[in-house]
Amino acid sequence: MAAVAAWHGLAGELGLDPIHMAIAFTRQRPFACIPIIGATTTAQLDHLLAGIDLVLPPDALRRIDQLHRAHPLPY
């Protein structure tokens, strides 16, 4: 739960939706990676797709990297 709280906190500090931030982060990996999204309703799908063009700036990517180092293997 600490990793989830940290992720949401960082998204809030950056003024981003945490879902959009997660998808953008996944899409910007330096290796081939396709984010797997799931939606039960069209409203959920609309929300997911609303952030599809988000590109995170280098500072956001650096801060996400720091977050991952602070919360390794959060599962």
Short mmCIF file of C-alpha atoms in Angstrom, two decimals:
data_model
loop_
_atom_site.label_atom_id
_atom_site.label_comp_id
_atom_site.label_asym_id
_atom_site.label_seq_id
_atom_site.Cartn_x
_atom_site.Cartn_y
_atom_site.Cartn_z
CA MET A 1 0.00 0.00 0.00
CA ALA A 2 2.97 2.31 0.59
CA ALA A 3 3.98 2.02 -3.07
CA VAL A 4 0.43 2.82 -4.21
CA ALA A 5 0.31 5.86 -1.93
CA ALA A 6 3.71 7.02 -3.21
CA TRP A 7 2.62 6.58 -6.85
CA HIS A 8 -0.58 8.56 -6.27
CA GLY A 9 1.35 11.21 -4.35
CA LEU A 10 3.85 11.66 -7.17
CA ALA A 11 1.08 11.85 -9.77
CA GLY A 12 -0.61 14.53 -7.68
CA GLU A 13 2.62 16.52 -7.35
CA LEU A 14 3.10 16.36 -11.11
CA GLY A 15 -0.54 17.26 -11.77
CA LEU A 16 -1.16 13.99 -13.57
CA ASP A 17 -3.75 11.26 -13.40
CA PRO A 18 -2.00 8.20 -11.89
CA ILE A 19 -3.41 5.89 -14.56
CA HIS A 20 -2.24 8.13 -17.38
CA MET A 21 1.16 8.47 -15.72
CA ALA A 22 1.51 4.68 -15.43
CA ILE A 23 0.59 4.08 -19.05
CA ALA A 24 2.93 6.84 -20.27
CA PHE A 25 5.75 5.47 -18.13
CA THR A 26 5.26 1.99 -19.58
CA ARG A 27 5.13 3.33 -23.14
CA GLN A 28 8.36 5.30 -22.65
CA ARG A 29 10.52 2.37 -21.58
CA PRO A 30 13.70 2.03 -23.67
CA PHE A 31 12.70 -1.53 -24.58
CA ALA A 32 9.72 -3.04 -26.36
CA CYS A 33 6.80 -2.96 -23.96
CA ILE A 34 3.05 -2.73 -24.46
CA PRO A 35 0.91 -1.62 -21.51
CA ILE A 36 -1.97 -3.95 -20.82
CA ILE A 37 -5.07 -2.01 -19.97
CA GLY A 38 -8.43 -3.32 -18.92
CA ALA A 39 -11.81 -1.67 -18.87
CA THR A 40 -15.18 -3.01 -17.82
CA THR A 41 -17.18 -0.02 -19.01
CA THR A 42 -16.93 2.44 -21.85
CA ALA A 43 -16.40 5.20 -19.28
CA GLN A 44 -13.31 3.37 -17.99
CA LEU A 45 -12.04 2.88 -21.54
CA ASP A 46 -12.64 6.56 -22.32
CA HIS A 47 -10.63 7.50 -19.21
CA LEU A 48 -7.75 5.20 -20.18
CA LEU A 49 -7.64 6.49 -23.74
CA ALA A 50 -7.80 10.14 -22.67
CA GLY A 51 -4.17 9.96 -21.59
CA ILE A 52 -2.81 7.90 -24.45
CA ASP A 53 -0.77 10.77 -25.94
CA LEU A 54 0.86 11.78 -22.64
CA VAL A 55 4.66 11.99 -22.82
CA LEU A 56 6.40 12.32 -19.49
CA PRO A 57 9.22 14.87 -19.27
CA PRO A 58 12.68 13.74 -18.12
CA ASP A 59 12.14 15.09 -14.60
CA ALA A 60 8.98 12.99 -14.17
CA LEU A 61 10.79 9.89 -15.43
CA ARG A 62 13.64 10.56 -12.98
CA ARG A 63 11.20 10.90 -10.09
CA ILE A 64 9.38 7.70 -11.06
CA ASP A 65 12.75 5.92 -11.10
CA GLN A 66 13.40 7.22 -7.58
CA LEU A 67 9.95 5.98 -6.53
CA HIS A 68 10.75 2.51 -7.86
CA ARG A 69 14.06 2.47 -6.00
CA ALA A 70 12.27 3.45 -2.78
CA HIS A 71 9.62 0.74 -3.27
CA PRO A 72 11.28 -2.22 -5.01
CA LEU A 73 9.07 -5.25 -5.65
CA PRO A 74 5.92 -3.76 -4.10
CA TYR A 75 3.78 -6.83 -4.75
#
